[in-house]
Tab-separated table of C-alpha atoms in Angstrom:
chain	number	residue	atom	x	y	z
E	1	MET	CA	98.634	-48.371	-14.387
E	2	VAL	CA	96.860	-51.785	-14.319
E	3	SER	CA	95.968	-53.001	-17.768
E	4	PRO	CA	92.914	-55.313	-18.237
E	5	PHE	CA	95.148	-57.676	-20.211
E	6	ALA	CA	97.356	-58.122	-17.059
E	7	LEU	CA	94.531	-59.612	-15.077
E	8	PRO	CA	93.162	-63.221	-15.237
E	9	MET	CA	90.239	-63.552	-17.579
E	10	GLY	CA	86.924	-62.813	-16.088
E	11	THR	CA	88.351	-60.848	-13.056
E	12	GLN	CA	88.585	-57.220	-11.953
E	13	PRO	CA	90.554	-55.558	-9.124
E	14	ASP	CA	89.015	-55.973	-5.693
E	15	PHE	CA	91.491	-54.520	-3.138
E	16	LEU	CA	95.091	-53.675	-2.610
E	17	ASN	CA	97.213	-55.188	0.118
E	18	LEU	CA	99.802	-52.405	0.728
E	19	GLU	CA	102.909	-53.005	2.764
E	20	VAL	CA	104.751	-49.757	3.658
E	21	VAL	CA	107.888	-49.020	5.645
E	22	ALA	CA	108.215	-45.398	6.756
E	23	PRO	CA	111.254	-43.813	8.473
E	24	VAL	CA	111.624	-43.353	12.194
E	25	ARG	CA	110.510	-39.939	13.348
E	26	TRP	CA	111.579	-37.842	16.288
E	27	LYS	CA	108.949	-36.809	18.754
E	28	ASP	CA	108.607	-33.244	17.449
E	29	ASP	CA	108.830	-34.209	13.690
E	30	PRO	CA	105.651	-34.123	11.566
E	31	ASN	CA	104.028	-37.534	10.815
E	32	TYR	CA	103.887	-39.110	7.383
E	33	GLU	CA	100.489	-39.551	5.862
E	34	LEU	CA	99.465	-41.989	3.265
E	35	TYR	CA	97.028	-41.317	0.367
E	36	VAL	CA	95.848	-43.827	-2.239
E	37	PHE	CA	94.047	-42.732	-5.391
E	38	LEU	CA	92.127	-44.939	-7.869
E	39	ASN	CA	91.781	-43.031	-11.152
E	40	ASP	CA	92.337	-39.708	-9.316
E	41	VAL	CA	89.705	-40.565	-6.704
E	42	LEU	CA	90.934	-40.699	-3.103
E	43	VAL	CA	90.017	-44.098	-1.717
E	44	LYS	CA	92.239	-44.323	1.331
E	45	SER	CA	94.041	-42.046	3.761
E	46	ALA	CA	95.929	-43.024	6.875
E	47	ARG	CA	98.704	-41.750	9.202
E	48	LEU	CA	101.894	-43.767	9.187
E	49	ALA	CA	103.464	-44.938	12.459
E	50	ASP	CA	106.821	-43.386	13.276
E	51	ASN	CA	108.636	-46.586	14.554
E	52	GLY	CA	110.136	-47.706	11.270
E	53	VAL	CA	108.252	-51.083	11.287
E	54	LYS	CA	106.481	-52.455	8.166
E	55	GLN	CA	102.873	-51.486	8.181
E	56	HIS	CA	99.911	-53.120	6.409
E	57	PHE	CA	97.026	-51.346	4.774
E	58	THR	CA	93.987	-52.828	2.948
E	59	VAL	CA	92.752	-50.496	0.258
E	60	ASN	CA	89.357	-51.250	-1.208
E	61	LEU	CA	88.966	-50.489	-4.934
E	62	PRO	CA	85.362	-49.745	-5.571
E	63	SER	CA	83.960	-50.957	-8.890
E	64	GLU	CA	82.205	-47.606	-9.614
E	65	TYR	CA	85.613	-45.838	-9.854
E	66	GLN	CA	87.243	-48.393	-12.067
E	67	LYS	CA	87.940	-47.995	-15.703
E	68	GLN	CA	89.515	-50.133	-18.414
E	69	PHE	CA	93.056	-49.077	-17.395
E	70	ASN	CA	93.114	-48.455	-13.712
E	71	ASP	CA	95.597	-45.870	-12.385
E	72	ILE	CA	96.535	-46.643	-8.732
E	73	ARG	CA	98.612	-43.971	-7.235
E	74	VAL	CA	100.132	-43.966	-3.780
E	75	VAL	CA	101.284	-40.675	-2.234
E	76	ILE	CA	103.131	-40.346	1.044
E	77	GLN	CA	104.058	-36.912	2.348
E	78	HIS	CA	104.307	-34.794	5.534
E	79	ASP	CA	103.955	-31.101	6.134
E	80	ILE	CA	106.995	-28.924	5.881
E	81	GLU	CA	107.597	-27.212	9.088
E	82	GLU	CA	109.486	-23.961	9.020
E	83	GLY	CA	110.253	-21.281	11.532
E	84	ASP	CA	112.607	-20.575	14.410
E	85	CYS	CA	115.580	-20.864	12.147
E	86	HIS	CA	114.921	-24.543	11.299
E	87	GLY	CA	112.906	-26.525	8.707
E	88	VAL	CA	111.892	-30.199	8.223
E	89	MET	CA	112.145	-31.010	4.587
E	90	PRO	CA	110.595	-34.211	2.988
E	91	SER	CA	113.898	-35.899	2.278
E	92	ASP	CA	113.419	-39.225	4.072
E	93	TYR	CA	112.944	-42.504	2.340
E	94	VAL	CA	109.613	-44.511	2.242
E	95	GLN	CA	109.468	-47.972	0.789
E	96	ILE	CA	106.421	-49.842	-0.725
E	97	MET	CA	107.416	-53.431	-0.069
E	98	PRO	CA	107.630	-56.021	-2.888
E	99	ASP	CA	105.062	-58.252	-0.992
E	100	SER	CA	102.342	-55.689	-1.669
E	101	ALA	CA	99.776	-57.243	-3.894
E	102	LEU	CA	96.680	-56.492	-5.976
E	103	VAL	CA	93.833	-58.883	-5.210
E	104	VAL	CA	91.257	-59.599	-7.911
E	105	LYS	CA	87.707	-61.069	-7.793
E	106	LYS	CA	85.423	-62.560	-10.263
E	107	GLU	CA	83.927	-60.082	-12.656
E	108	SER	CA	80.621	-58.929	-11.134
E	109	THR	CA	79.105	-57.013	-14.116
E	110	VAL	CA	76.829	-59.259	-16.109
E	111	SER	CA	75.077	-56.498	-18.008
E	112	PRO	CA	77.524	-53.788	-19.065
E	113	ALA	CA	76.067	-50.379	-18.082
E	114	LYS	CA	79.017	-48.199	-18.963
E	115	PHE	CA	81.916	-48.294	-21.547
E	116	SER	CA	84.462	-49.578	-19.079
E	117	ASP	CA	82.149	-52.479	-18.299
E	118	LEU	CA	81.825	-53.252	-21.996
E	119	SER	CA	85.581	-53.251	-22.453
E	120	ARG	CA	85.919	-56.036	-19.822
E	121	TYR	CA	82.825	-57.772	-21.407
E	122	PHE	CA	84.749	-57.941	-24.698
E	123	LEU	CA	87.864	-59.633	-23.272
E	124	SER	CA	86.522	-63.056	-24.041
E	125	GLY	CA	86.134	-62.140	-27.715
E	126	PHE	CA	83.581	-60.516	-29.981
E	127	ASP	CA	82.360	-60.388	-33.595
E	128	THR	CA	82.946	-57.305	-35.654
E	129	TYR	CA	80.455	-56.213	-38.372
E	130	MET	CA	81.584	-53.485	-40.730
E	131	GLU	CA	79.804	-51.831	-43.690
E	132	SER	CA	81.059	-53.389	-46.902
E	133	SER	CA	81.527	-49.974	-48.546
E	134	TYR	CA	84.613	-49.461	-46.277
E	135	LEU	CA	86.458	-52.098	-48.341
E	136	ASP	CA	86.553	-49.604	-51.172
E	137	HIS	CA	87.218	-46.617	-48.834
E	138	PRO	CA	89.041	-47.873	-45.723
E	139	GLU	CA	90.285	-44.414	-44.924
E	140	GLN	CA	86.745	-43.479	-43.854
E	141	VAL	CA	87.023	-45.436	-40.624
E	142	LEU	CA	90.706	-46.332	-40.410
E	143	HIS	CA	91.719	-43.601	-37.992
E	144	LEU	CA	88.655	-43.963	-35.873
E	145	MET	CA	89.163	-47.823	-35.515
E	146	ALA	CA	92.795	-47.292	-34.734
E	147	ARG	CA	91.905	-44.897	-31.959
E	148	LEU	CA	89.315	-47.260	-30.581
E	149	ALA	CA	91.713	-50.202	-30.741
E	150	SER	CA	94.448	-48.411	-28.762
E	151	ASP	CA	92.324	-46.366	-26.343
E	152	PHE	CA	89.216	-48.336	-25.572
E	153	PRO	CA	90.853	-50.914	-26.122
E	154	LEU	CA	89.461	-53.085	-28.834
E	155	VAL	CA	91.351	-56.203	-29.885
E	156	ILE	CA	89.652	-57.127	-33.163
E	157	ASP	CA	89.844	-60.778	-34.115
E	158	HIS	CA	90.277	-60.809	-37.947
E	159	SER	CA	88.739	-64.310	-38.139
E	160	ARG	CA	85.490	-62.894	-36.642
E	161	LEU	CA	85.395	-59.858	-38.910
E	162	HIS	CA	82.309	-59.668	-41.154
E	163	PHE	CA	81.491	-57.191	-43.982
E	164	VAL	CA	77.829	-56.680	-44.605
E	165	SER	CA	75.788	-54.417	-46.842
E	166	SER	CA	74.517	-51.139	-45.449
E	167	SER	CA	70.897	-52.254	-46.103
E	168	GLU	CA	71.374	-55.574	-44.233
E	169	VAL	CA	69.944	-55.913	-40.746
E	170	VAL	CA	72.647	-57.137	-38.290
E	171	ASN	CA	71.449	-59.949	-35.952
E	172	PRO	CA	74.385	-60.860	-33.807
E	173	ASP	CA	74.242	-63.899	-31.555
E	174	GLY	CA	77.120	-62.980	-29.258
E	175	PRO	CA	79.250	-59.977	-28.144
E	176	PHE	CA	79.733	-57.698	-31.048
E	177	VAL	CA	80.974	-54.378	-32.502
E	178	ALA	CA	78.991	-52.880	-35.458
E	179	VAL	CA	80.537	-50.139	-37.469
E	180	GLY	CA	78.397	-48.551	-40.177
E	181	HIS	CA	75.086	-47.086	-41.029
E	182	PHE	CA	73.110	-50.362	-40.654
E	183	PRO	CA	69.372	-50.496	-40.019
E	184	MET	CA	68.720	-51.616	-36.420
E	185	GLY	CA	66.449	-54.693	-36.113
E	186	GLU	CA	63.429	-54.413	-33.810
E	187	SER	CA	65.296	-56.898	-31.460
E	188	ILE	CA	68.070	-54.406	-30.864
E	189	GLU	CA	67.592	-52.183	-27.809
E	190	ALA	CA	69.620	-48.979	-28.377
E	191	PRO	CA	69.688	-45.613	-26.549
E	192	VAL	CA	69.931	-43.740	-29.819
E	193	ARG	CA	68.177	-44.985	-32.935
E	194	PHE	CA	68.855	-43.299	-36.331
E	195	ASP	CA	66.139	-45.259	-38.096
E	196	LYS	CA	63.515	-43.057	-36.357
E	197	GLY	CA	64.423	-40.000	-38.319
E	198	HIS	CA	65.631	-36.763	-36.667
E	199	VAL	CA	67.515	-37.303	-33.404
E	200	LYS	CA	67.919	-34.541	-30.804
E	201	ILE	CA	69.589	-34.631	-27.443
E	202	GLN	CA	67.538	-32.547	-24.980
E	203	THR	CA	67.396	-31.520	-21.412
E	204	PRO	CA	64.453	-32.701	-19.310
E	205	LYS	CA	62.846	-29.264	-19.751
E	206	GLY	CA	62.902	-29.663	-23.605
E	207	GLN	CA	65.914	-27.488	-24.342
E	208	THR	CA	68.087	-28.893	-27.164
E	209	TYR	CA	71.738	-29.700	-26.538
E	210	PHE	CA	72.277	-30.504	-30.212
E	211	ASP	CA	70.608	-32.045	-33.145
E	212	LEU	CA	72.502	-35.093	-34.358
E	213	SER	CA	70.805	-35.125	-37.742
E	214	ASN	CA	72.400	-31.758	-38.478
E	215	LEU	CA	75.771	-32.674	-36.933
E	216	THR	CA	76.988	-34.878	-39.700
E	217	LYS	CA	80.589	-34.651	-38.405
E	218	VAL	CA	79.849	-36.355	-35.124
E	219	THR	CA	80.372	-40.100	-34.575
E	220	VAL	CA	78.029	-41.759	-32.224
E	221	ALA	CA	79.178	-44.813	-30.099
E	222	GLU	CA	76.685	-46.568	-27.936
E	223	ILE	CA	76.066	-49.692	-25.889
E	224	VAL	CA	73.215	-51.731	-27.422
E	225	LYS	CA	71.563	-54.956	-26.366
E	226	ALA	CA	70.758	-57.754	-28.766
E	227	PRO	CA	68.463	-60.659	-27.776
E	228	SER	CA	71.411	-62.742	-26.516
E	229	ALA	CA	74.306	-60.338	-25.993
E	230	PHE	CA	75.553	-56.791	-25.671
E	231	GLY	CA	77.660	-54.842	-28.129
E	232	MET	CA	78.907	-51.460	-29.263
E	233	TRP	CA	77.139	-49.832	-32.119
E	234	ILE	CA	79.260	-47.149	-33.954
E	235	THR	CA	77.735	-44.734	-36.478
E	236	PRO	CA	80.658	-43.026	-38.101
E	237	ALA	CA	80.549	-39.302	-39.090
E	238	ASP	CA	80.810	-38.150	-42.673
E	239	ASN	CA	84.366	-36.955	-42.038
E	240	ALA	CA	85.477	-39.967	-40.039
E	241	GLU	CA	88.613	-40.091	-42.260
E	242	LEU	CA	90.033	-37.190	-40.274
E	243	PRO	CA	92.408	-38.311	-37.592
E	244	VAL	CA	91.222	-38.115	-33.977
E	245	THR	CA	93.794	-35.940	-32.315
E	246	ASN	CA	92.986	-36.604	-28.639
E	247	ARG	CA	92.682	-39.775	-26.782
E	248	LEU	CA	89.206	-41.402	-26.787
E	249	ASP	CA	88.449	-41.618	-23.093
E	250	LEU	CA	85.412	-43.965	-23.181
E	251	ALA	CA	84.754	-45.089	-19.625
E	252	GLU	CA	81.565	-43.603	-18.124
E	253	ASP	CA	78.005	-43.588	-19.486
E	254	ASN	CA	76.706	-45.626	-22.461
E	255	VAL	CA	76.394	-43.092	-25.277
E	256	ALA	CA	79.401	-41.019	-26.583
E	257	PHE	CA	79.585	-38.306	-29.232
E	258	ILE	CA	82.921	-38.120	-30.922
E	259	ASP	CA	84.498	-35.613	-33.327
E	260	SER	CA	88.033	-35.076	-34.648
E	261	GLN	CA	89.000	-33.619	-31.306
E	262	GLY	CA	87.971	-36.677	-29.370
E	263	VAL	CA	84.964	-37.306	-27.086
E	264	ILE	CA	82.854	-34.164	-26.878
E	265	LYS	CA	80.094	-35.439	-24.640
E	266	THR	CA	78.897	-38.630	-23.037
E	267	MET	CA	75.413	-39.495	-21.899
E	268	ASN	CA	73.848	-42.061	-19.586
E	269	SER	CA	70.477	-42.991	-21.094
E	270	ALA	CA	69.449	-44.588	-17.786
E	271	GLU	CA	69.482	-41.159	-16.254
E	272	PRO	CA	66.749	-39.143	-18.056
E	273	SER	CA	67.019	-36.390	-15.472
E	274	LEU	CA	70.248	-35.249	-17.117
E	275	ALA	CA	69.663	-35.677	-20.840
E	276	GLN	CA	67.085	-37.316	-23.019
E	277	VAL	CA	66.902	-38.599	-26.648
E	278	TYR	CA	64.022	-37.091	-28.529
E	279	TYR	CA	62.750	-38.114	-32.028
E	280	PRO	CA	60.749	-35.257	-33.543
E	281	ASP	CA	59.474	-37.365	-36.412
E	282	VAL	CA	58.040	-40.042	-34.136
E	283	GLU	CA	55.020	-39.385	-31.957
E	284	ASP	CA	54.228	-41.533	-28.928
E	285	TRP	CA	51.513	-41.117	-26.334
E	286	PHE	CA	53.607	-38.563	-24.367
E	287	ASP	CA	53.948	-36.352	-27.524
E	288	VAL	CA	50.208	-36.597	-28.208
E	289	LEU	CA	49.424	-35.649	-24.577
E	290	GLY	CA	51.851	-32.869	-24.678
E	291	LYS	CA	50.358	-31.463	-27.941
E	292	TYR	CA	46.765	-31.466	-26.648
E	293	LYS	CA	47.641	-30.724	-23.064
E	294	PHE	CA	45.381	-27.694	-22.795
E	295	TRP	CA	42.214	-29.411	-24.172
E	296	LEU	CA	42.955	-32.420	-22.090
E	297	MET	CA	43.063	-30.250	-19.073
E	298	VAL	CA	39.716	-28.562	-19.966
E	299	ALA	CA	38.150	-31.977	-20.503
E	300	LEU	CA	39.514	-33.320	-17.176
E	301	TRP	CA	38.262	-30.144	-15.459
E	302	PHE	CA	34.787	-30.540	-17.043
E	303	LEU	CA	34.580	-34.197	-16.004
E	304	LEU	CA	35.791	-33.386	-12.546
E	305	THR	CA	33.012	-30.744	-12.294
E	306	MET	CA	30.431	-33.172	-13.533
E	307	VAL	CA	31.478	-35.700	-10.938
E	308	VAL	CA	31.260	-33.128	-8.231
E	309	VAL	CA	27.820	-31.987	-9.334
E	310	TYR	CA	26.648	-35.593	-9.642
E	311	LEU	CA	27.878	-36.445	-6.098
E	312	TYR	CA	26.307	-33.284	-4.720
E	313	ARG	CA	22.926	-34.152	-6.364
E	314	MET	CA	23.161	-37.663	-5.111
E	315	SER	CA	23.899	-36.508	-1.576
E	316	ARG	CA	20.915	-34.089	-1.795
E	317	SER	CA	18.592	-36.780	-3.024
E	318	ASN	CA	19.743	-39.142	-0.259
E	319	LYS	CA	19.299	-36.403	2.333
E	320	ILE	CA	15.697	-35.719	1.158
E	321	ALA	CA	14.939	-39.427	1.103
E	322	ARG	CA	16.289	-39.813	4.635
E	323	GLU	CA	14.165	-36.900	5.844
E	324	ALA	CA	10.983	-38.387	4.258
E	325	ASP	CA	11.768	-41.741	5.763
E	326	ASP	CA	12.331	-40.227	9.165
E	327	SER	CA	9.019	-38.241	9.061
E	328	PHE	CA	7.137	-41.369	7.901
E	329	TYR	CA	8.637	-43.568	10.646
E	330	GLN	CA	7.905	-40.837	13.206
E	331	SER	CA	4.225	-40.546	12.189
E	332	GLU	CA	3.853	-44.396	12.156
E	333	GLU	CA	5.410	-44.467	15.577
E	334	GLU	CA	2.969	-41.786	16.861
E	335	LYS	CA	0.050	-43.744	15.379
E	336	MET	CA	1.221	-46.924	17.108
E	337	ARG	CA	1.626	-45.129	20.407
E	338	ALA	CA	-1.929	-43.661	20.058
E	339	SER	CA	-3.324	-47.087	19.174
E	340	ALA	CA	-1.592	-48.776	22.044
E	341	ALA	CA	-2.891	-46.076	24.484
E	342	ALA	CA	-6.474	-46.546	23.156
E	343	ASP	CA	-6.247	-50.366	23.526
E	344	MET	CA	-4.958	-50.012	27.053
E	345	GLY	CA	-7.795	-47.610	27.971
E	346	ASP	CA	-10.325	-50.074	26.597
E	347	SER	CA	-8.827	-52.943	28.675
E	348	LEU	CA	-8.969	-50.901	31.879
E	349	ASP	CA	-12.698	-49.996	31.245
E	350	HIS	CA	-13.490	-53.658	30.575
E	351	LEU	CA	-11.752	-54.684	33.853
E	352	ASP	CA	-13.705	-52.144	35.840
E	353	GLU	CA	-17.002	-53.337	34.431
E	354	HIS	CA	-16.023	-57.012	35.304
E	355	ARG	CA	-15.390	-56.002	38.858
């Protein structure tokens, strides 16, 4: 398990230099195979040589599979061959050498897109804003904050802890954690906004997963963006004083819904094809278009019909005008030909008389 506090500040795992010594195998013995897992995702598999010499493997650790605490697991095994009154059991020794090393790189995530990114983003420090009412009733958020501190993890700096009124608008100027029912300023970009009234989480087809306004026992944690920094906005449930029994596994996505059993659902607001936030009390242009969709379709069909009729009439008028022009030009051409023929006849008669 690689803790974020074990790495140099501003870095993240890049790849693993793995040095392995496997036992010498006989010709007919099964080969050893190497498997490397990053947070239960297989990122490397290879067959080990059977000569007993130290072997080197470079194992890339993709950023998309990384979390706050990265579990790197190395498994080496071979098949058990049985039959013909003999069996080859996995009883040999395999050594991962001490000169194996984890190589880090500079942190590449500038804008945290998921909770694991935000955890690394907070390593350089952050401000904590808490609703002042929790001073009189600390039990309302004590268990929740203890879980976040240990599982996320959040290392709260007491010198940067601010208690503000629930009616005060929080305007942070750096990385921050806000805990309470604060009104969000217009400058705050948040996936879920409780200042817009009812909040529903829906499928793209409009089916409701759940109505947050009716689920008062659900805590919402989300990644929000202030004008100059990112932060975590936590809206505690009404029963947040109940202990959270399970570990808070906040790694993927940017919105989490938490109850006393732990994280019940996460959502990526950047993927509206999976889940969407809907505010029934707020109408935007899409809601208006959806409400009057039938009449808009009728009006659009009428306009389209009028355009087709107009184009047809214009084409008919142009065709009649072209036919009139063609007949006029044809008659004029015939007149010119007749006039030219008459003039030529007069010229020939005059020439005969001259002779």
